[in-house]
PDB file of C-alpha atoms in Angstrom:
ATOM      1  CA  UNK M   1     146.506 119.730 134.178  1.00  0.00           C
ATOM      2  CA  UNK M   2     145.312 116.787 136.244  1.00  0.00           C
ATOM      3  CA  UNK M   3     142.049 116.994 138.162  1.00  0.00           C
ATOM      4  CA  UNK M   4     143.458 114.693 140.843  1.00  0.00           C
ATOM      5  CA  UNK M   5     145.434 116.006 143.801  1.00  0.00           C
ATOM      6  CA  UNK M   6     147.778 113.681 145.686  1.00  0.00           C
ATOM      7  CA  UNK M   7     148.372 114.464 149.353  1.00  0.00           C
ATOM      8  CA  UNK M   8     151.320 112.675 150.944  1.00  0.00           C
ATOM      9  CA  UNK M   9     152.250 112.417 154.601  1.00  0.00           C
ATOM     10  CA  UNK M  10     156.015 112.326 154.325  1.00  0.00           C
ATOM     11  CA  UNK M  11     156.649 111.094 157.866  1.00  0.00           C
ATOM     12  CA  UNK M  12     154.592 107.901 157.481  1.00  0.00           C
ATOM     13  CA  UNK M  13     154.361 107.381 153.715  1.00  0.00           C
ATOM     14  CA  UNK M  14     150.554 107.509 153.801  1.00  0.00           C
ATOM     15  CA  UNK M  15     148.807 109.203 150.888  1.00  0.00           C
ATOM     16  CA  UNK M  16     145.405 110.083 149.505  1.00  0.00           C
ATOM     17  CA  UNK M  17     144.003 111.178 146.149  1.00  0.00           C
ATOM     18  CA  UNK M  18     141.232 113.748 145.755  1.00  0.00           C
ATOM     19  CA  UNK M  19     139.418 114.509 142.498  1.00  0.00           C
ATOM     20  CA  UNK M  20     138.449 118.150 141.940  1.00  0.00           C
ATOM     21  CA  UNK M  21     135.048 116.967 140.664  1.00  0.00           C
ATOM     22  CA  UNK M  22     132.930 116.645 143.769  1.00  0.00           C
ATOM     23  CA  UNK M  23     136.075 117.012 145.908  1.00  0.00           C
ATOM     24  CA  UNK M  24     135.750 113.234 145.875  1.00  0.00           C
ATOM     25  CA  UNK M  25     138.373 111.395 147.889  1.00  0.00           C
ATOM     26  CA  UNK M  26     139.166 108.386 145.688  1.00  0.00           C
ATOM     27  CA  UNK M  27     142.041 106.745 147.565  1.00  0.00           C
ATOM     28  CA  UNK M  28     143.580 106.561 151.004  1.00  0.00           C
ATOM     29  CA  UNK M  29     146.594 104.330 151.515  1.00  0.00           C
ATOM     30  CA  UNK M  30     148.074 103.884 154.967  1.00  0.00           C
ATOM     31  CA  UNK M  31     151.762 104.178 155.666  1.00  0.00           C
ATOM     32  CA  UNK M  32     151.885 100.386 155.308  1.00  0.00           C
ATOM     33  CA  UNK M  33     150.363 100.625 151.816  1.00  0.00           C
ATOM     34  CA  UNK M  34     146.872  99.354 152.692  1.00  0.00           C
ATOM     35  CA  UNK M  35     144.070 100.791 150.514  1.00  0.00           C
ATOM     36  CA  UNK M  36     140.963 101.771 152.448  1.00  0.00           C
ATOM     37  CA  UNK M  37     138.538 102.994 149.768  1.00  0.00           C
ATOM     38  CA  UNK M  38     136.699 101.330 146.891  1.00  0.00           C
ATOM     39  CA  UNK M  39     136.224 102.964 143.492  1.00  0.00           C
ATOM     40  CA  UNK M  40     134.365 101.191 140.697  1.00  0.00           C
ATOM     41  CA  UNK M  41     136.477 100.227 137.698  1.00  0.00           C
ATOM     42  CA  UNK M  42     133.718 101.787 135.560  1.00  0.00           C
ATOM     43  CA  UNK M  43     133.500 105.052 137.503  1.00  0.00           C
ATOM     44  CA  UNK M  44     133.330 108.187 135.355  1.00  0.00           C
ATOM     45  CA  UNK M  45     136.266 110.495 136.036  1.00  0.00           C
ATOM     46  CA  UNK M  46     135.461 113.061 133.340  1.00  0.00           C
ATOM     47  CA  UNK M  47     132.890 115.123 135.212  1.00  0.00           C
ATOM     48  CA  UNK M  48     129.935 113.639 133.318  1.00  0.00           C
ATOM     49  CA  UNK M  49     128.392 112.199 136.504  1.00  0.00           C
ATOM     50  CA  UNK M  50     129.170 111.712 140.168  1.00  0.00           C
ATOM     51  CA  UNK M  51     132.166 109.453 140.821  1.00  0.00           C
ATOM     52  CA  UNK M  52     131.083 105.936 141.822  1.00  0.00           C
ATOM     53  CA  UNK M  53     133.240 105.250 144.849  1.00  0.00           C
ATOM     54  CA  UNK M  54     135.567 106.884 147.325  1.00  0.00           C
ATOM     55  CA  UNK M  55     133.829 109.422 149.552  1.00  0.00           C
ATOM     56  CA  UNK M  56     131.090 111.302 147.638  1.00  0.00           C
ATOM     57  CA  UNK M  57     129.700 114.300 149.532  1.00  0.00           C
ATOM     58  CA  UNK M  58     125.938 114.507 150.060  1.00  0.00           C
ATOM     59  CA  UNK M  59     124.218 117.889 150.655  1.00  0.00           C
ATOM     60  CA  UNK M  60     121.610 119.402 150.966  1.00  0.00           C
ATOM     61  CA  UNK M  61     119.430 116.342 150.345  1.00  0.00           C
ATOM     62  CA  UNK M  62     119.856 112.594 150.815  1.00  0.00           C
ATOM     63  CA  UNK M  63     118.339 110.667 147.933  1.00  0.00           C
ATOM     64  CA  UNK M  64     116.061 112.795 145.788  1.00  0.00           C
ATOM     65  CA  UNK M  65     112.991 113.909 147.745  1.00  0.00           C
ATOM     66  CA  UNK M  66     113.199 117.137 145.725  1.00  0.00           C
ATOM     67  CA  UNK M  67     113.161 116.035 142.073  1.00  0.00           C
ATOM     68  CA  UNK M  68     114.197 119.497 140.868  1.00  0.00           C
ATOM     69  CA  UNK M  69     117.635 118.982 142.424  1.00  0.00           C
ATOM     70  CA  UNK M  70     120.155 116.207 141.588  1.00  0.00           C
ATOM     71  CA  UNK M  71     120.092 113.031 143.672  1.00  0.00           C
ATOM     72  CA  UNK M  72     122.089 113.551 146.879  1.00  0.00           C
ATOM     73  CA  UNK M  73     122.334 117.279 146.132  1.00  0.00           C
ATOM     74  CA  UNK M  74     124.916 119.234 144.180  1.00  0.00           C
ATOM     75  CA  UNK M  75     128.272 118.717 145.933  1.00  0.00           C
ATOM     76  CA  UNK M  76     129.108 115.508 144.035  1.00  0.00           C
ATOM     77  CA  UNK M  77     128.519 117.043 140.615  1.00  0.00           C
ATOM     78  CA  UNK M  78     130.469 120.299 140.733  1.00  0.00           C
ATOM     79  CA  UNK M  79     134.134 121.148 140.476  1.00  0.00           C
ATOM     80  CA  UNK M  80     135.581 122.413 143.742  1.00  0.00           C
ATOM     81  CA  UNK M  81     138.480 124.821 144.268  1.00  0.00           C
ATOM     82  CA  UNK M  82     141.612 123.805 146.139  1.00  0.00           C
ATOM     83  CA  UNK M  83     142.707 126.223 148.845  1.00  0.00           C
ATOM     84  CA  UNK M  84     146.434 126.021 148.148  1.00  0.00           C
ATOM     85  CA  UNK M  85     147.286 127.926 151.325  1.00  0.00           C
ATOM     86  CA  UNK M  86     145.614 125.209 153.397  1.00  0.00           C
ATOM     87  CA  UNK M  87     148.000 122.416 152.341  1.00  0.00           C
ATOM     88  CA  UNK M  88     150.275 121.109 155.081  1.00  0.00           C
ATOM     89  CA  UNK M  89     152.626 118.201 155.744  1.00  0.00           C
ATOM     90  CA  UNK M  90     153.942 117.961 159.296  1.00  0.00           C
ATOM     91  CA  UNK M  91     155.388 115.182 161.409  1.00  0.00           C
ATOM     92  CA  UNK M  92     151.926 114.422 162.799  1.00  0.00           C
ATOM     93  CA  UNK M  93     149.727 114.655 159.690  1.00  0.00           C
ATOM     94  CA  UNK M  94     149.121 116.097 156.214  1.00  0.00           C
ATOM     95  CA  UNK M  95     146.047 117.599 154.625  1.00  0.00           C
ATOM     96  CA  UNK M  96     144.270 120.109 152.431  1.00  0.00           C
ATOM     97  CA  UNK M  97     140.949 121.983 152.117  1.00  0.00           C
ATOM     98  CA  UNK M  98     138.542 122.314 149.171  1.00  0.00           C
ATOM     99  CA  UNK M  99     135.905 125.037 148.736  1.00  0.00           C
ATOM    100  CA  UNK M 100     132.621 125.347 146.826  1.00  0.00           C
ATOM    101  CA  UNK M 101     130.355 128.390 146.959  1.00  0.00           C
ATOM    102  CA  UNK M 102     126.682 128.047 146.124  1.00  0.00           C
ATOM    103  CA  UNK M 103     126.876 130.927 143.645  1.00  0.00           C
ATOM    104  CA  UNK M 104     129.486 128.980 141.641  1.00  0.00           C
ATOM    105  CA  UNK M 105     127.651 125.646 141.663  1.00  0.00           C
ATOM    106  CA  UNK M 106     125.679 124.239 138.740  1.00  0.00           C
ATOM    107  CA  UNK M 107     122.312 122.485 139.219  1.00  0.00           C
ATOM    108  CA  UNK M 108     122.294 123.709 142.808  1.00  0.00           C
ATOM    109  CA  UNK M 109     118.926 125.435 142.743  1.00  0.00           C
ATOM    110  CA  UNK M 110     115.519 123.824 142.942  1.00  0.00           C
ATOM    111  CA  UNK M 111     112.545 123.478 145.255  1.00  0.00           C
ATOM    112  CA  UNK M 112     113.274 125.283 148.526  1.00  0.00           C
ATOM    113  CA  UNK M 113     116.715 126.095 147.104  1.00  0.00           C
ATOM    114  CA  UNK M 114     115.408 128.191 144.214  1.00  0.00           C
ATOM    115  CA  UNK M 115     116.589 131.745 143.522  1.00  0.00           C
ATOM    116  CA  UNK M 116     113.689 133.258 145.465  1.00  0.00           C
ATOM    117  CA  UNK M 117     114.919 131.899 148.789  1.00  0.00           C
ATOM    118  CA  UNK M 118     117.668 134.511 148.898  1.00  0.00           C
ATOM    119  CA  UNK M 119     120.072 132.454 150.960  1.00  0.00           C
ATOM    120  CA  UNK M 120     123.624 131.414 150.208  1.00  0.00           C
ATOM    121  CA  UNK M 121     126.236 129.065 151.586  1.00  0.00           C
ATOM    122  CA  UNK M 122     129.897 128.164 151.369  1.00  0.00           C
ATOM    123  CA  UNK M 123     130.971 124.514 151.580  1.00  0.00           C
ATOM    124  CA  UNK M 124     134.400 123.511 152.854  1.00  0.00           C
ATOM    125  CA  UNK M 125     135.872 120.022 152.797  1.00  0.00           C
ATOM    126  CA  UNK M 126     138.860 119.334 155.033  1.00  0.00           C
ATOM    127  CA  UNK M 127     140.936 116.177 154.470  1.00  0.00           C
ATOM    128  CA  UNK M 128     143.676 115.049 156.860  1.00  0.00           C
ATOM    129  CA  UNK M 129     145.748 111.866 156.901  1.00  0.00           C
ATOM    130  CA  UNK M 130     148.463 110.185 158.916  1.00  0.00           C
ATOM    131  CA  UNK M 131     149.947 106.702 158.857  1.00  0.00           C
ATOM    132  CA  UNK M 132     146.808 104.896 160.035  1.00  0.00           C
ATOM    133  CA  UNK M 133     143.946 107.425 160.045  1.00  0.00           C
ATOM    134  CA  UNK M 134     141.837 109.367 157.574  1.00  0.00           C
ATOM    135  CA  UNK M 135     139.860 112.354 158.866  1.00  0.00           C
ATOM    136  CA  UNK M 136     137.343 114.193 156.686  1.00  0.00           C
ATOM    137  CA  UNK M 137     135.126 117.121 157.653  1.00  0.00           C
ATOM    138  CA  UNK M 138     132.296 118.590 155.593  1.00  0.00           C
ATOM    139  CA  UNK M 139     131.686 122.141 156.798  1.00  0.00           C
ATOM    140  CA  UNK M 140     128.627 124.107 155.678  1.00  0.00           C
ATOM    141  CA  UNK M 141     128.546 127.851 156.321  1.00  0.00           C
ATOM    142  CA  UNK M 142     125.235 129.670 155.958  1.00  0.00           C
ATOM    143  CA  UNK M 143     126.550 132.979 154.627  1.00  0.00           C
ATOM    144  CA  UNK M 144     123.122 134.615 154.377  1.00  0.00           C
ATOM    145  CA  UNK M 145     120.713 135.945 156.987  1.00  0.00           C
ATOM    146  CA  UNK M 146     117.993 133.367 156.276  1.00  0.00           C
ATOM    147  CA  UNK M 147     117.851 129.839 157.641  1.00  0.00           C
ATOM    148  CA  UNK M 148     117.654 126.758 155.443  1.00  0.00           C
ATOM    149  CA  UNK M 149     116.970 123.063 155.939  1.00  0.00           C
ATOM    150  CA  UNK M 150     119.455 120.386 154.918  1.00  0.00           C
ATOM    151  CA  UNK M 151     120.796 116.853 155.180  1.00  0.00           C
ATOM    152  CA  UNK M 152     124.482 115.933 154.895  1.00  0.00           C
ATOM    153  CA  UNK M 153     126.326 112.617 154.574  1.00  0.00           C
ATOM    154  CA  UNK M 154     129.792 111.263 153.875  1.00  0.00           C
ATOM    155  CA  UNK M 155     128.885 108.472 151.433  1.00  0.00           C
ATOM    156  CA  UNK M 156     132.004 106.366 152.047  1.00  0.00           C
ATOM    157  CA  UNK M 157     132.722 103.260 149.943  1.00  0.00           C
ATOM    158  CA  UNK M 158     135.090 100.868 151.746  1.00  0.00           C
ATOM    159  CA  UNK M 159     137.190  98.315 149.889  1.00  0.00           C
ATOM    160  CA  UNK M 160     136.534  94.730 151.017  1.00  0.00           C
ATOM    161  CA  UNK M 161     139.572  92.548 150.397  1.00  0.00           C
ATOM    162  CA  UNK M 162     139.285  89.077 148.868  1.00  0.00           C
ATOM    163  CA  UNK M 163     135.803  89.765 147.439  1.00  0.00           C
ATOM    164  CA  UNK M 164     134.406  88.798 150.846  1.00  0.00           C
ATOM    165  CA  UNK M 165     131.587  91.346 151.223  1.00  0.00           C
ATOM    166  CA  UNK M 166     128.995  88.540 151.278  1.00  0.00           C
ATOM    167  CA  UNK M 167     130.831  86.603 154.007  1.00  0.00           C
ATOM    168  CA  UNK M 168     129.356  87.790 157.290  1.00  0.00           C
ATOM    169  CA  UNK M 169     132.356  86.523 159.233  1.00  0.00           C
ATOM    170  CA  UNK M 170     134.699  88.736 157.200  1.00  0.00           C
ATOM    171  CA  UNK M 171     132.556  91.776 156.295  1.00  0.00           C
ATOM    172  CA  UNK M 172     130.305  93.342 158.927  1.00  0.00           C
ATOM    173  CA  UNK M 173     129.443  96.451 160.904  1.00  0.00           C
ATOM    174  CA  UNK M 174     129.539  96.173 164.698  1.00  0.00           C
ATOM    175  CA  UNK M 175     128.200  98.824 167.056  1.00  0.00           C
ATOM    176  CA  UNK M 176     124.741  99.629 165.688  1.00  0.00           C
ATOM    177  CA  UNK M 177     122.717  97.796 168.329  1.00  0.00           C
ATOM    178  CA  UNK M 178     119.722  99.749 169.602  1.00  0.00           C
ATOM    179  CA  UNK M 179     119.465 101.880 166.472  1.00  0.00           C
ATOM    180  CA  UNK M 180     116.090 102.388 164.783  1.00  0.00           C
ATOM    181  CA  UNK M 181     116.381 100.826 161.333  1.00  0.00           C
ATOM    182  CA  UNK M 182     114.559 101.851 158.173  1.00  0.00           C
ATOM    183  CA  UNK M 183     115.075  99.034 155.662  1.00  0.00           C
ATOM    184  CA  UNK M 184     114.393 100.471 152.213  1.00  0.00           C
ATOM    185  CA  UNK M 185     114.631  97.083 150.485  1.00  0.00           C
ATOM    186  CA  UNK M 186     112.127  95.164 152.642  1.00  0.00           C
ATOM    187  CA  UNK M 187     110.137  98.311 153.475  1.00  0.00           C
ATOM    188  CA  UNK M 188     110.249  97.483 157.180  1.00  0.00           C
ATOM    189  CA  UNK M 189     111.264  99.259 160.372  1.00  0.00           C
ATOM    190  CA  UNK M 190     112.723  97.680 163.490  1.00  0.00           C
ATOM    191  CA  UNK M 191     115.251  98.091 166.304  1.00  0.00           C
ATOM    192  CA  UNK M 192     118.679  96.660 165.571  1.00  0.00           C
ATOM    193  CA  UNK M 193     119.789  93.798 167.804  1.00  0.00           C
ATOM    194  CA  UNK M 194     123.240  92.880 169.075  1.00  0.00           C
ATOM    195  CA  UNK M 195     124.264  90.832 166.037  1.00  0.00           C
ATOM    196  CA  UNK M 196     126.636  92.535 163.583  1.00  0.00           C
ATOM    197  CA  UNK M 197     125.116  94.044 160.452  1.00  0.00           C
ATOM    198  CA  UNK M 198     126.069  91.951 157.409  1.00  0.00           C
ATOM    199  CA  UNK M 199     125.388  91.899 153.676  1.00  0.00           C
ATOM    200  CA  UNK M 200     123.075  89.021 152.723  1.00  0.00           C
ATOM    201  CA  UNK M 201     121.556  90.574 149.593  1.00  0.00           C
ATOM    202  CA  UNK M 202     120.671  94.027 148.335  1.00  0.00           C
ATOM    203  CA  UNK M 203     121.171  96.279 151.346  1.00  0.00           C
ATOM    204  CA  UNK M 204     119.911  99.819 151.849  1.00  0.00           C
ATOM    205  CA  UNK M 205     119.285 100.629 155.499  1.00  0.00           C
ATOM    206  CA  UNK M 206     119.200 103.820 157.525  1.00  0.00           C
ATOM    207  CA  UNK M 207     120.237 103.437 161.173  1.00  0.00           C
ATOM    208  CA  UNK M 208     118.989 106.268 163.395  1.00  0.00           C
ATOM    209  CA  UNK M 209     120.596 106.481 166.837  1.00  0.00           C
ATOM    210  CA  UNK M 210     118.764 105.919 170.121  1.00  0.00           C
ATOM    211  CA  UNK M 211     118.058 108.901 172.356  1.00  0.00           C
ATOM    212  CA  UNK M 212     121.220 110.163 174.015  1.00  0.00           C
ATOM    213  CA  UNK M 213     123.637 108.764 171.453  1.00  0.00           C
ATOM    214  CA  UNK M 214     125.093 111.478 169.245  1.00  0.00           C
ATOM    215  CA  UNK M 215     128.298 109.869 167.990  1.00  0.00           C
ATOM    216  CA  UNK M 216     128.690 106.954 165.570  1.00  0.00           C
ATOM    217  CA  UNK M 217     131.292 104.449 166.801  1.00  0.00           C
ATOM    218  CA  UNK M 218     131.448 101.255 164.762  1.00  0.00           C
ATOM    219  CA  UNK M 219     133.931  98.589 163.751  1.00  0.00           C
ATOM    220  CA  UNK M 220     133.821  97.501 160.115  1.00  0.00           C
ATOM    221  CA  UNK M 221     135.148  94.172 158.861  1.00  0.00           C
ATOM    222  CA  UNK M 222     136.692  94.691 155.441  1.00  0.00           C
ATOM    223  CA  UNK M 223     137.791  91.196 154.422  1.00  0.00           C
ATOM    224  CA  UNK M 224     140.642  88.805 155.176  1.00  0.00           C
ATOM    225  CA  UNK M 225     140.449  89.487 158.905  1.00  0.00           C
ATOM    226  CA  UNK M 226     141.026  93.224 158.496  1.00  0.00           C
ATOM    227  CA  UNK M 227     139.040  95.812 160.419  1.00  0.00           C
ATOM    228  CA  UNK M 228     138.719  99.551 160.666  1.00  0.00           C
ATOM    229  CA  UNK M 229     137.135 101.817 163.234  1.00  0.00           C
ATOM    230  CA  UNK M 230     134.744 104.563 162.156  1.00  0.00           C
ATOM    231  CA  UNK M 231     133.929 107.454 164.471  1.00  0.00           C
ATOM    232  CA  UNK M 232     131.637 110.263 163.312  1.00  0.00           C
ATOM    233  CA  UNK M 233     130.319 113.402 164.987  1.00  0.00           C
ATOM    234  CA  UNK M 234     128.075 116.226 163.823  1.00  0.00           C
ATOM    235  CA  UNK M 235     127.447 119.752 165.058  1.00  0.00           C
ATOM    236  CA  UNK M 236     125.030 122.520 164.123  1.00  0.00           C
ATOM    237  CA  UNK M 237     125.907 125.994 165.404  1.00  0.00           C
ATOM    238  CA  UNK M 238     128.442 124.393 167.738  1.00  0.00           C
ATOM    239  CA  UNK M 239     125.924 122.035 169.334  1.00  0.00           C
ATOM    240  CA  UNK M 240     126.097 118.266 168.925  1.00  0.00           C
ATOM    241  CA  UNK M 241     123.673 116.763 166.439  1.00  0.00           C
ATOM    242  CA  UNK M 242     122.786 113.029 166.420  1.00  0.00           C
ATOM    243  CA  UNK M 243     124.511 111.228 163.557  1.00  0.00           C
ATOM    244  CA  UNK M 244     122.739 108.459 161.656  1.00  0.00           C
ATOM    245  CA  UNK M 245     124.435 105.735 159.627  1.00  0.00           C
ATOM    246  CA  UNK M 246     123.491 104.292 156.235  1.00  0.00           C
ATOM    247  CA  UNK M 247     124.669 100.823 155.152  1.00  0.00           C
ATOM    248  CA  UNK M 248     124.472 100.082 151.414  1.00  0.00           C
ATOM    249  CA  UNK M 249     125.441  97.379 148.942  1.00  0.00           C
ATOM    250  CA  UNK M 250     123.716  96.945 145.540  1.00  0.00           C
ATOM    251  CA  UNK M 251     124.146  93.143 145.353  1.00  0.00           C
ATOM    252  CA  UNK M 252     123.703  91.251 142.060  1.00  0.00           C
ATOM    253  CA  UNK M 253     120.681  92.686 140.248  1.00  0.00           C
ATOM    254  CA  UNK M 254     121.150  96.332 141.139  1.00  0.00           C
ATOM    255  CA  UNK M 255     124.878  96.133 140.337  1.00  0.00           C
ATOM    256  CA  UNK M 256     123.995  94.925 136.837  1.00  0.00           C
ATOM    257  CA  UNK M 257     121.725  97.924 136.402  1.00  0.00           C
ATOM    258  CA  UNK M 258     124.402 100.488 137.276  1.00  0.00           C
ATOM    259  CA  UNK M 259     126.310 101.608 134.177  1.00  0.00           C
ATOM    260  CA  UNK M 260     129.275 102.846 136.219  1.00  0.00           C
ATOM    261  CA  UNK M 261     129.600  99.774 138.451  1.00  0.00           C
ATOM    262  CA  UNK M 262     131.126  96.403 137.552  1.00  0.00           C
ATOM    263  CA  UNK M 263     128.621  93.523 137.613  1.00  0.00           C
ATOM    264  CA  UNK M 264     130.698  91.560 140.130  1.00  0.00           C
ATOM    265  CA  UNK M 265     132.050  94.439 142.206  1.00  0.00           C
ATOM    266  CA  UNK M 266     129.340  94.257 144.869  1.00  0.00           C
ATOM    267  CA  UNK M 267     131.625  91.605 146.396  1.00  0.00           C
ATOM    268  CA  UNK M 268     134.414  94.154 146.874  1.00  0.00           C
ATOM    269  CA  UNK M 269     132.700  96.954 148.775  1.00  0.00           C
ATOM    270  CA  UNK M 270     130.456  98.111 151.560  1.00  0.00           C
ATOM    271  CA  UNK M 271     129.137 101.629 152.071  1.00  0.00           C
ATOM    272  CA  UNK M 272     128.916 102.861 155.655  1.00  0.00           C
ATOM    273  CA  UNK M 273     127.762 106.468 155.545  1.00  0.00           C
ATOM    274  CA  UNK M 274     127.523 108.714 158.613  1.00  0.00           C
ATOM    275  CA  UNK M 275     125.146 111.617 158.210  1.00  0.00           C
ATOM    276  CA  UNK M 276     122.959 114.338 159.646  1.00  0.00           C
ATOM    277  CA  UNK M 277     119.462 113.353 158.520  1.00  0.00           C
ATOM    278  CA  UNK M 278     115.932 114.541 159.161  1.00  0.00           C
ATOM    279  CA  UNK M 279     114.935 118.162 158.627  1.00  0.00           C
ATOM    280  CA  UNK M 280     117.879 119.983 160.148  1.00  0.00           C
ATOM    281  CA  UNK M 281     117.899 123.756 159.987  1.00  0.00           C
ATOM    282  CA  UNK M 282     120.914 126.031 159.794  1.00  0.00           C
ATOM    283  CA  UNK M 283     120.323 129.621 160.812  1.00  0.00           C
ATOM    284  CA  UNK M 284     121.835 132.549 158.944  1.00  0.00           C
ATOM    285  CA  UNK M 285     125.481 133.025 159.883  1.00  0.00           C
ATOM    286  CA  UNK M 286     125.709 129.571 161.479  1.00  0.00           C
ATOM    287  CA  UNK M 287     127.946 126.615 160.649  1.00  0.00           C
ATOM    288  CA  UNK M 288     127.350 122.868 160.486  1.00  0.00           C
ATOM    289  CA  UNK M 289     130.151 120.290 160.585  1.00  0.00           C
ATOM    290  CA  UNK M 290     130.156 116.558 159.931  1.00  0.00           C
ATOM    291  CA  UNK M 291     133.410 114.759 160.722  1.00  0.00           C
ATOM    292  CA  UNK M 292     134.415 111.136 160.311  1.00  0.00           C
ATOM    293  CA  UNK M 293     137.639 109.517 161.486  1.00  0.00           C
ATOM    294  CA  UNK M 294     138.546 106.212 159.843  1.00  0.00           C
ATOM    295  CA  UNK M 295     141.299 104.283 161.613  1.00  0.00           C
ATOM    296  CA  UNK M 296     142.879 101.091 160.318  1.00  0.00           C
ATOM    297  CA  UNK M 297     143.078  98.426 163.032  1.00  0.00           C
TER     298      UNK M 297
END
C-alpha cells in the first residue's frame, strides 16, 4: 500500500500529493499543469528522516533550542492518519485532512514536553486545492487542561523554474519591507527596506512583522517570469497572532553538506516559511491555527 495520497480536483484538473510520513505535501500542480513545490531528488521517502522538500510541518519548536526533541519538532518525523471521511471533491475545490495525536507520536517528548507535564494535543492538517490555489492549515488542539508553549511553521519549498534562484530579477520575495530581520548567516539584525528579498548566497533569515501587521502578504518570483502570491494568517484561541516569515536557501557549501539534497539544487528552490514564532502559549482546551494560501499568478 502506497504511503502517498493523490488528491485531484476533477473540475479543474489540479492535483496534489501528500506523503503519510509527516503529512508532507510533496506536489501541487495547478489545473494548467504547473508544479509549485520543490522536492530534492535525494529526499528520503522511506520514513528514515524528514522529507527534504514540499511542505514540512514544524511544531512545537523551530530549529532545535531543545536538544532532547528532534529539530523542528516531531510532526515531520511521524506517520499521520488520513481522515477518510474528510475527503471531498466539489466544483469549487478538493481536499483532505490528516491527524496526529501526541500519544501516538514517536520522539515527541523532551524538555518541557516530557511525560511529567501531563498535557496532550491533537494535530490536524487540512489541505485544499483548486485550479490555481493551494490552501493548507495546521491546527493544534490542546486537549488537556494545562497550557503549553509552542512555535509552528509551514516550511514550504517552492520550485524555481530554469534554475534561476540566484537571479534576483527572476527569484525574489516582495512585501517584507518594514519587517525586523534576524540574519542567522551574518549574525546581524536590521529593518528590511523596500527592495525585494533575493538570494545572493547562503540565506537564513527570520522576518518578524512590524507592530499592527498580523498577516503575511508577499509575492514570490519563482523563475522564468512566473510569480505566486502567499498569504498567511495565524490565530490562537480565535484571536489573531502575528505571523513571521523565514526565507531560506542553503547555497553551494551547505547544499554539499546535506546528504538528502542535490549539490546543484540550491538553484531550483527557495523556502518562504510563514510561522507563529516566539514563546506562544496555548491554554488547555484552546486551538491554534496557521493557514497559508498559495495562489499562482
